PDB file of C-alpha atoms in Angstrom:
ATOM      1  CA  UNK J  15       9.108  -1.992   0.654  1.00  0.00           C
ATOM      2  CA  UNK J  16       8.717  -0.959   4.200  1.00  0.00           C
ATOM      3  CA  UNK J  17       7.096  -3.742   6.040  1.00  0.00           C
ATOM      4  CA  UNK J  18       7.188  -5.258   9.389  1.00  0.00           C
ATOM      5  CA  UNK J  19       5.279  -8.019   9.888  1.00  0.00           C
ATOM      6  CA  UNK J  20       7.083 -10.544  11.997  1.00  0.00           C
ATOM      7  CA  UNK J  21       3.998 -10.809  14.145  1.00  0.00           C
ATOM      8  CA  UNK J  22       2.402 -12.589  11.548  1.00  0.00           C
ATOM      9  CA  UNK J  23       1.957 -16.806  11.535  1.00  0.00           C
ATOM     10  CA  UNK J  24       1.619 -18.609   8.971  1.00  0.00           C
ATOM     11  CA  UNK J  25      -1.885 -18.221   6.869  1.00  0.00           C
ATOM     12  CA  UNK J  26      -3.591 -21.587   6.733  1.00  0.00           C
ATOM     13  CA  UNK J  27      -7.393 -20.496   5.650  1.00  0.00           C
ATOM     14  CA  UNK J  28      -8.151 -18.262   2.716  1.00  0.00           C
ATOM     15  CA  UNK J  29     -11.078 -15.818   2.604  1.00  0.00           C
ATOM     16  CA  UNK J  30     -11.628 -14.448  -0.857  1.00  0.00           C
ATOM     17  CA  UNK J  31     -14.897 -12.929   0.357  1.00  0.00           C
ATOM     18  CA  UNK J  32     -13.968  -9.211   0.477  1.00  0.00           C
ATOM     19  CA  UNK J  33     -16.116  -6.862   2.522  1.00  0.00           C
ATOM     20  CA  UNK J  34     -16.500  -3.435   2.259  1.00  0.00           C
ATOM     21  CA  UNK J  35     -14.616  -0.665   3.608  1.00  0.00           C
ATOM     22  CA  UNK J  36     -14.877   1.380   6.109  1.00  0.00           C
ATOM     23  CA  UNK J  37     -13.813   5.472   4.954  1.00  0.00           C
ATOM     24  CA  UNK J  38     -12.494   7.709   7.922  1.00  0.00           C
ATOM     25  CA  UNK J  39     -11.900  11.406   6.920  1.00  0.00           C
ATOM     26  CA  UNK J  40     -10.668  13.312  10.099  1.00  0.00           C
ATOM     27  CA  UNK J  41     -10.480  17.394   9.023  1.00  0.00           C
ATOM     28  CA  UNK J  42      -8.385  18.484  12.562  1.00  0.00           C
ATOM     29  CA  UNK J  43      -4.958  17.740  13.379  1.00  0.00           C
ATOM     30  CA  UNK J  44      -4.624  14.100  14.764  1.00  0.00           C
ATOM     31  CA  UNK J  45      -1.942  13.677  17.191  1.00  0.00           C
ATOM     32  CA  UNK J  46       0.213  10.560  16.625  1.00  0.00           C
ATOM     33  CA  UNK J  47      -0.030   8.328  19.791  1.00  0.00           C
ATOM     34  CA  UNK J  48      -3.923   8.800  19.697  1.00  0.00           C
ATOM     35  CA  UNK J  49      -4.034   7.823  15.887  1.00  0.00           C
ATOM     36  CA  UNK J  50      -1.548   4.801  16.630  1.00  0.00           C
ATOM     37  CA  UNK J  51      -4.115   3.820  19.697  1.00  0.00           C
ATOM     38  CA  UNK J  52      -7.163   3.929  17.307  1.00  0.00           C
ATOM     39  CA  UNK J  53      -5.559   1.394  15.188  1.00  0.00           C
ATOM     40  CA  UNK J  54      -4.252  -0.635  17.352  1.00  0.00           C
ATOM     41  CA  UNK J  55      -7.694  -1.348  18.743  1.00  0.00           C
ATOM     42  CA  UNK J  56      -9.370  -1.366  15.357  1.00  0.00           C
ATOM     43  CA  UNK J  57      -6.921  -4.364  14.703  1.00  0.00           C
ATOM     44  CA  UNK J  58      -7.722  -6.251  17.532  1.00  0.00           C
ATOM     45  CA  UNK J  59     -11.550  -5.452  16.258  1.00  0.00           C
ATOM     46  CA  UNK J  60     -10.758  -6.362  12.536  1.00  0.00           C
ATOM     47  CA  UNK J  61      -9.221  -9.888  13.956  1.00  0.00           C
ATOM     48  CA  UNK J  62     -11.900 -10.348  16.259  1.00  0.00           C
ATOM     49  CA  UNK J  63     -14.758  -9.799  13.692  1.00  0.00           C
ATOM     50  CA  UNK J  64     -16.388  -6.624  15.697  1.00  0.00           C
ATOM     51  CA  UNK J  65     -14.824  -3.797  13.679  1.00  0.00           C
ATOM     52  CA  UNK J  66     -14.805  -3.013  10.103  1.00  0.00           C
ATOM     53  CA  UNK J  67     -11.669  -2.988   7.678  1.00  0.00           C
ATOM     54  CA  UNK J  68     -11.278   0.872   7.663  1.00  0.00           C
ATOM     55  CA  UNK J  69      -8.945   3.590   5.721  1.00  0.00           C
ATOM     56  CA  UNK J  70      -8.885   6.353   7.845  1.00  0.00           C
ATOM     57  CA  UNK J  71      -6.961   9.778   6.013  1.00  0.00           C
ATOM     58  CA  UNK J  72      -5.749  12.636   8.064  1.00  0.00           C
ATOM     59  CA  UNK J  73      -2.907  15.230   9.413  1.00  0.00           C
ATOM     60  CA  UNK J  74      -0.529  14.943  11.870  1.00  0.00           C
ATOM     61  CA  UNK J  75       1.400  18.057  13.392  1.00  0.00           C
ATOM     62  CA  UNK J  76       4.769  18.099  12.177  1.00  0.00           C
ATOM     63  CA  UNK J  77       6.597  15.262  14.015  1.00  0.00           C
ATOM     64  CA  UNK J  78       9.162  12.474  12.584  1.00  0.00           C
ATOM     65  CA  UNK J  79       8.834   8.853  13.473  1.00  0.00           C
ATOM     66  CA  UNK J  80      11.725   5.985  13.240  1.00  0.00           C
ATOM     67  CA  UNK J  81      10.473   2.446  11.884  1.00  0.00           C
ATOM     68  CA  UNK J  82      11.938  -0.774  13.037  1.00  0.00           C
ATOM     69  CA  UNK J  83      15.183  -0.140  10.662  1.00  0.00           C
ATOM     70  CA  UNK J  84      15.670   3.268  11.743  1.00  0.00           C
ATOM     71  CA  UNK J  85      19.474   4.060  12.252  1.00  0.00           C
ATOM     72  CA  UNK J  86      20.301   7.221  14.804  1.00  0.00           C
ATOM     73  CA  UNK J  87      22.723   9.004  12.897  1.00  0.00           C
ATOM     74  CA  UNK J  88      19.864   9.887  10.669  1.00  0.00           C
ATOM     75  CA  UNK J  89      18.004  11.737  13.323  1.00  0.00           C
ATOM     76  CA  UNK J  90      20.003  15.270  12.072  1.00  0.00           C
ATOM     77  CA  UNK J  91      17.774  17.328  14.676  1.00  0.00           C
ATOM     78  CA  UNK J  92      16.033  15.359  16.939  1.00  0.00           C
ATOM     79  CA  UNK J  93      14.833  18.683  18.758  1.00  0.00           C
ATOM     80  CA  UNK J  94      13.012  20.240  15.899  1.00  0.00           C
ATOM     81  CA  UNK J  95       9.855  18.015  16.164  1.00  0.00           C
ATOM     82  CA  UNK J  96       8.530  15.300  18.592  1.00  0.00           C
ATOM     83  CA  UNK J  97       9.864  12.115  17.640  1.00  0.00           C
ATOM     84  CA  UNK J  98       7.972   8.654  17.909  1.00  0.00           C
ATOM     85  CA  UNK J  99       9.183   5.480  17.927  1.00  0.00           C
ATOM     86  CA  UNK J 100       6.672   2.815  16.101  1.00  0.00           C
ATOM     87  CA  UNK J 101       6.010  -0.335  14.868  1.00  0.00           C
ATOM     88  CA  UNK J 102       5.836  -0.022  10.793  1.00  0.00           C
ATOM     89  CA  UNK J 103       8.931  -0.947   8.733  1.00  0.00           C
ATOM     90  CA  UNK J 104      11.510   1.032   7.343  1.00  0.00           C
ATOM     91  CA  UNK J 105      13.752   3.995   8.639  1.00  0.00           C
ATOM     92  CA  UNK J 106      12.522   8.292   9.699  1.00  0.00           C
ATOM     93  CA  UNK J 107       9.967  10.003   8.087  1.00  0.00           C
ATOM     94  CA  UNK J 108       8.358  12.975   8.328  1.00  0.00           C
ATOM     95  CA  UNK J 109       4.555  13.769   8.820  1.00  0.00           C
ATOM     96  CA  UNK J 110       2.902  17.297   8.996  1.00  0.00           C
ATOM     97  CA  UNK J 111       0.425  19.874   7.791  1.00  0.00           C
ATOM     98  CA  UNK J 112      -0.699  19.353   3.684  1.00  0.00           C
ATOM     99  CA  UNK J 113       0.244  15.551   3.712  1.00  0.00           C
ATOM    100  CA  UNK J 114      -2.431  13.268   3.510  1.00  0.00           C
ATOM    101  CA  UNK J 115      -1.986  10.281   5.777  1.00  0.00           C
ATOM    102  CA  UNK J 116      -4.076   6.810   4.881  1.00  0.00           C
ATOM    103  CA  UNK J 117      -3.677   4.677   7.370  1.00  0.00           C
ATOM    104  CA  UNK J 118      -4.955   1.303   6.102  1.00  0.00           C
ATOM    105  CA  UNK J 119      -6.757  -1.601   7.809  1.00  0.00           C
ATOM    106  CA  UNK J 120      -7.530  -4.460   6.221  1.00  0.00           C
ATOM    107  CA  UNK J 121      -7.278  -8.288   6.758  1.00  0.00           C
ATOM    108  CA  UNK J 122      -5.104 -10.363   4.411  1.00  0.00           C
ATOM    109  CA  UNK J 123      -7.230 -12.895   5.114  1.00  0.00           C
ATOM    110  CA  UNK J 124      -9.412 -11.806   2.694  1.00  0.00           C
ATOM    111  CA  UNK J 125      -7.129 -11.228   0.072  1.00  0.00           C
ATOM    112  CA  UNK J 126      -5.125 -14.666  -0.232  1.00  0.00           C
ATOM    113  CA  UNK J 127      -2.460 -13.509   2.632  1.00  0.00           C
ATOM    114  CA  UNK J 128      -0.054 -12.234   0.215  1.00  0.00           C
ATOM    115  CA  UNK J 129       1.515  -9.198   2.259  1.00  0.00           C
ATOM    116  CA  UNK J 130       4.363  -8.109  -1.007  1.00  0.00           C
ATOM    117  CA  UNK J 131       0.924  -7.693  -3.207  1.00  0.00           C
ATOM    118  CA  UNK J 132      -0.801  -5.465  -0.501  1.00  0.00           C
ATOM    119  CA  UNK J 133       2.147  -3.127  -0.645  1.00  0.00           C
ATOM    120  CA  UNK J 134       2.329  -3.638  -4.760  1.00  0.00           C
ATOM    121  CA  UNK J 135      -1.368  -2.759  -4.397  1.00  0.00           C
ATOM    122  CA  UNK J 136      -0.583   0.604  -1.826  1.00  0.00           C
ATOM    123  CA  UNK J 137       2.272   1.523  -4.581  1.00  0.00           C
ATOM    124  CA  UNK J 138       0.104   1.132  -7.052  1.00  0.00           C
ATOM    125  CA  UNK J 139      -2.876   3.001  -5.183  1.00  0.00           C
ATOM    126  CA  UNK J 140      -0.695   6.411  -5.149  1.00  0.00           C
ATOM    127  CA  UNK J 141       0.804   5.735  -8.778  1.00  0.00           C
ATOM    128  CA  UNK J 142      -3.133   5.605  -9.968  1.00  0.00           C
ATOM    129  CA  UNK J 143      -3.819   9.085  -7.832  1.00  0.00           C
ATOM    130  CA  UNK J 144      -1.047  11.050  -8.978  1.00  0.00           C
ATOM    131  CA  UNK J 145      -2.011   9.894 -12.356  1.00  0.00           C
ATOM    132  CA  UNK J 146      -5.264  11.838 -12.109  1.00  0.00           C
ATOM    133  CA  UNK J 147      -3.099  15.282 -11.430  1.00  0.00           C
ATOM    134  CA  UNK J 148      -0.801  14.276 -14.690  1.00  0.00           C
ATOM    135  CA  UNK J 149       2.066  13.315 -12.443  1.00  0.00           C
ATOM    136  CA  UNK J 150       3.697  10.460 -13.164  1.00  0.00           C
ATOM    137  CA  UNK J 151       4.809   8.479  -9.692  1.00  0.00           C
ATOM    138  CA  UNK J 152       7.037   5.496 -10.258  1.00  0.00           C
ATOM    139  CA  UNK J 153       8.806   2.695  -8.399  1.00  0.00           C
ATOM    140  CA  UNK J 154      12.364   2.228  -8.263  1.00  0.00           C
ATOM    141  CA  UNK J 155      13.927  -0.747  -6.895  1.00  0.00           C
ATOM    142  CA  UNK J 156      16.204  -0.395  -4.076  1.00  0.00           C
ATOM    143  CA  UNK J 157      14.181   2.443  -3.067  1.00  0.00           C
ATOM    144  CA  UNK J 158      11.116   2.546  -0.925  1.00  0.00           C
ATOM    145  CA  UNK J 159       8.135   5.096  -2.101  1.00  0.00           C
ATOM    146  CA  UNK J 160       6.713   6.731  -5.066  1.00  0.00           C
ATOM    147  CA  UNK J 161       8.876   9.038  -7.243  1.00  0.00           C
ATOM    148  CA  UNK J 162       8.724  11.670  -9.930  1.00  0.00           C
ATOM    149  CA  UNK J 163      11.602  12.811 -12.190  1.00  0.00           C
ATOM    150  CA  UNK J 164      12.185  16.045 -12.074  1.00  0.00           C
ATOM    151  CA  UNK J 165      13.261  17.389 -15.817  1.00  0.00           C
ATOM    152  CA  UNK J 166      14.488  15.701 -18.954  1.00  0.00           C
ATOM    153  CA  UNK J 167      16.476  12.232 -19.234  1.00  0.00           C
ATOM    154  CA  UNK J 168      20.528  13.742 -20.482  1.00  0.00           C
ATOM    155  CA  UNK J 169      19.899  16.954 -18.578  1.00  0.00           C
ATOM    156  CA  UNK J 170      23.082  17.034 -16.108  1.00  0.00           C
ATOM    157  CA  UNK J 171      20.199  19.221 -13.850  1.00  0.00           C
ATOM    158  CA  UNK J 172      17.515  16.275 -14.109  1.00  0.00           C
ATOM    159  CA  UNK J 173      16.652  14.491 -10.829  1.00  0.00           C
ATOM    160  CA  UNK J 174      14.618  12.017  -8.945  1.00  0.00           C
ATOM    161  CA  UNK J 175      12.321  13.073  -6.033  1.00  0.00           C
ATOM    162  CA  UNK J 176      10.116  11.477  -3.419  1.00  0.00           C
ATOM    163  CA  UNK J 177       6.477  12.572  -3.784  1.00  0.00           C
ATOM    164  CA  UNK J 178       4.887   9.348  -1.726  1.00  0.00           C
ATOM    165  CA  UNK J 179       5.829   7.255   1.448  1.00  0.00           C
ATOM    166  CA  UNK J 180       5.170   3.274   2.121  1.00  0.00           C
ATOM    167  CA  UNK J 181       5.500   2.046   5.591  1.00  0.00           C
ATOM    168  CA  UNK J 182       3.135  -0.955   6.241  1.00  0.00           C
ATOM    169  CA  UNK J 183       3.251  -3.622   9.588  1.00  0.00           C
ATOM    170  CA  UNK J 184       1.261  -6.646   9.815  1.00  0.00           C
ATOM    171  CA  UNK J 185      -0.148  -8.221  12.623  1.00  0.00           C
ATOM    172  CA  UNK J 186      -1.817 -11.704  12.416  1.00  0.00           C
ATOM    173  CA  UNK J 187      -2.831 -11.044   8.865  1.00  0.00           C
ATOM    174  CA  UNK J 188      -4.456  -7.400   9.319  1.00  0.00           C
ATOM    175  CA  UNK J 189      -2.376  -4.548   8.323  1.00  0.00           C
ATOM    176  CA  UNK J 190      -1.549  -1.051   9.876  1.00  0.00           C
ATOM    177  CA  UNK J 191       0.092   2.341   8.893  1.00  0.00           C
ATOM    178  CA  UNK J 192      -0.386   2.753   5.402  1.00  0.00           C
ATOM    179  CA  UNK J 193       0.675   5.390   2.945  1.00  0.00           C
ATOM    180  CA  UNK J 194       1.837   9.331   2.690  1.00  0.00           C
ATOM    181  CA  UNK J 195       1.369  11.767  -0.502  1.00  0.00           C
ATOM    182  CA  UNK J 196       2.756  15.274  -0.183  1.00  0.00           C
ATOM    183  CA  UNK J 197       0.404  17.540  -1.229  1.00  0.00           C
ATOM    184  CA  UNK J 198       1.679  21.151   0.186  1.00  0.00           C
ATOM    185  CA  UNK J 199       3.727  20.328   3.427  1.00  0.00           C
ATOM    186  CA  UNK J 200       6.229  22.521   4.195  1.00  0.00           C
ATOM    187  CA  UNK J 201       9.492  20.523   2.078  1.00  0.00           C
ATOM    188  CA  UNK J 202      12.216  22.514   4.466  1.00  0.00           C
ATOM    189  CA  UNK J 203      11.090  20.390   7.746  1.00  0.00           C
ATOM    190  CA  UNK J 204      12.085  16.917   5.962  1.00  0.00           C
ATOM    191  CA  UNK J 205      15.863  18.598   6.742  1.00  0.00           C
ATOM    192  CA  UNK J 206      15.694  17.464  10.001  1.00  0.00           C
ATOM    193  CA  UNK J 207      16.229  13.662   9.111  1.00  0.00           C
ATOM    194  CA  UNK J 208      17.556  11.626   6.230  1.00  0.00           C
ATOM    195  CA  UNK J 209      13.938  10.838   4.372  1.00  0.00           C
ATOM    196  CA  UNK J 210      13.488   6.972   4.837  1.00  0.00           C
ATOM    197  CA  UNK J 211      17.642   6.718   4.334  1.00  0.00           C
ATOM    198  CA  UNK J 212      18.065   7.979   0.793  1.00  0.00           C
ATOM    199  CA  UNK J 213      20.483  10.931   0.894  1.00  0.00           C
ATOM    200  CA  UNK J 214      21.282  11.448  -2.831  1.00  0.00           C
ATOM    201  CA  UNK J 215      17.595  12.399  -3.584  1.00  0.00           C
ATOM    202  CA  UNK J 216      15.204  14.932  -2.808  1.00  0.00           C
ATOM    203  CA  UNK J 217      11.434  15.407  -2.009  1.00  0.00           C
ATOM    204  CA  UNK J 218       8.623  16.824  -3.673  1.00  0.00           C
ATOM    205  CA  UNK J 219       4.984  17.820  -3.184  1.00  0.00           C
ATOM    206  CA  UNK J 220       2.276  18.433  -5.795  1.00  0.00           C
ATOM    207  CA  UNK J 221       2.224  22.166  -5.075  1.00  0.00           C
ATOM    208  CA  UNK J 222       5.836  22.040  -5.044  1.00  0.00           C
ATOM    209  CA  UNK J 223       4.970  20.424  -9.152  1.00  0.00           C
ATOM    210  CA  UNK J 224       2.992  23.561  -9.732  1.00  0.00           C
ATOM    211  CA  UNK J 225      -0.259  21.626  -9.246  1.00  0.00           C
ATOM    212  CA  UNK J 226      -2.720  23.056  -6.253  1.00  0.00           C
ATOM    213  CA  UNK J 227      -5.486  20.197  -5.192  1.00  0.00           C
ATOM    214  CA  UNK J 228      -6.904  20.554  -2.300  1.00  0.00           C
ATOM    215  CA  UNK J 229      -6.789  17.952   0.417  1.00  0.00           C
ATOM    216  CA  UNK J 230     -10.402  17.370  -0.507  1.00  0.00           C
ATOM    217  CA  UNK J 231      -9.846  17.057  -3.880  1.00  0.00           C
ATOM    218  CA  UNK J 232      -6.895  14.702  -3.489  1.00  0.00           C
ATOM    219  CA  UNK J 233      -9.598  13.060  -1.214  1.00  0.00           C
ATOM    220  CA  UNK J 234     -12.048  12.293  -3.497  1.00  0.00           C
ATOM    221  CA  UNK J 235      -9.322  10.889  -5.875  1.00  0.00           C
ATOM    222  CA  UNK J 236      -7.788   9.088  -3.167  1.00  0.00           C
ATOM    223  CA  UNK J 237     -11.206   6.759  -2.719  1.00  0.00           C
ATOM    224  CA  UNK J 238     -12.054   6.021  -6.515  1.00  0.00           C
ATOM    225  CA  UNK J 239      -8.462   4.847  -7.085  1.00  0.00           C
ATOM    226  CA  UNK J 240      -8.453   3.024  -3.464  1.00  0.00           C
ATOM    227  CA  UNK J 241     -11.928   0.910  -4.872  1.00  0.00           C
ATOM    228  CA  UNK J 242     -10.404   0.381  -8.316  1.00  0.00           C
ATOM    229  CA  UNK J 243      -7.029  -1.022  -7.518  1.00  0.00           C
ATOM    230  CA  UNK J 244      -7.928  -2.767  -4.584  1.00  0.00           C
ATOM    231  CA  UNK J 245     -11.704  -4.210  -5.692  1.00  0.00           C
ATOM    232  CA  UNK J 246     -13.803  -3.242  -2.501  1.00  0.00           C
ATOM    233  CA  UNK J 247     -16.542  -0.957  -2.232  1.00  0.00           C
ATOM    234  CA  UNK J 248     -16.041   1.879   0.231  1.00  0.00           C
ATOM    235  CA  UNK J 249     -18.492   3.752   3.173  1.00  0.00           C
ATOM    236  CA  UNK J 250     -18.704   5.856   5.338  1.00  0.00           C
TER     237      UNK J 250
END
């Protein structure tokens, strides 16, 4: 799990009232620093009361950002794309065209402060929507994301690749960043770092599967599973 959340007191008060969601869709390009702005203010809003719990999907150019456990030497070339420092867990990633981005809002409050089962619950959410498209995602422990095998158990040729990303932080109980499914991106510009740390496995897309959603396809998937694993109502 990718999760930084050292901002985060102890929970004295449970809320199991759980109020609906708020559902973003932005169709242009969003450029990092603005997206990280808009959620650092709807957190302050979500703690304050004034702002809704929101999932908000999107793009980003093609850029890599370094989590709190990020170590240099896996920065391979750190003049291919921009490069932004930020506040989730875990090591460099990659974001770009044909990934779909959820960032994800909520308060913990509301759903007994446990933050391992919010990230069970955002591994479980992509498992659920790959499932729709007949691909099976799976965790592996030791290793953060979601992950397909690529041919047969015994085949010398058979491998393990990264379809889905994880990178969560938590501050005073409501969450930020969220999740990453490659749908088409282009797989040649994770090259540029070591994905999340893991060098003896590969990455994958849906297209890359021989599958072709569309973003609004994997959209529309994306918000059934989101209400049934998570047990909230959606608008917007």
């Amino acid at each position: 799990m990718e999760i930084n959340s050292k901002n985060t007191p102890a929970l004295s008060v449970t809320n199991t009232h759980r109020k609906p969601v708020e559902w973003q869709i932005s169709d242009d390009l969003v450029d990092y620093p603005g997206a990280v702005s808009f959620m650092e203010e709807r957190v302050q809003g979500i703690r304050d009361q004034t702002a809704n719990q929101t999932v908000w999907l999107l793009e980003h150019p093609p850029l890599y950002t370094s989590g709190t456990s990020a170590d240099p030497a896996e920065l391979i070339d750190p003049d291919r794309f921009p490069v932004f420092k930020t506040g989730r867990g875990g090591r460099y990633t990659y974001h770009g065209p044909g990934q779909r981005v959820a960032y994800v809002m909520m308060d913990l409050k509301q759903r007994g402060g446990d933050v391992r089962q919010f990230v069970y619950d955002l591994e479980e959410w992509v498992i659920r929507a790959l499932a729709q498209f007949n691909v099976t995602g799976e965790r592996r422990d030791g290793r953060v994301g979601i992950w397909v095998r690529r041919g047969a158990a015994g085949n010398p040729a058979a491998r393990e690749d990264k379809i889905g990303a994880i990178g969560v932080r938590v501050r005073k109980w409501v969450t930020y960043h969220g999740i990453s499914i490659n749908i088409d991106p282009a797989l040649d510009h994770f090259g540029g770092i070591v994905p999340c740390g893991i060098t003896e496995h590969g990455v994958t897309s849906l297209w890359d599967l021989g599958l072709t959603p569309t973003i609004p396809e994997v959209d529309t998937v994306l918000r059934a599973t989101f209400e049934d694993v998570f047990q909230v109502s959606t608008n917007g």
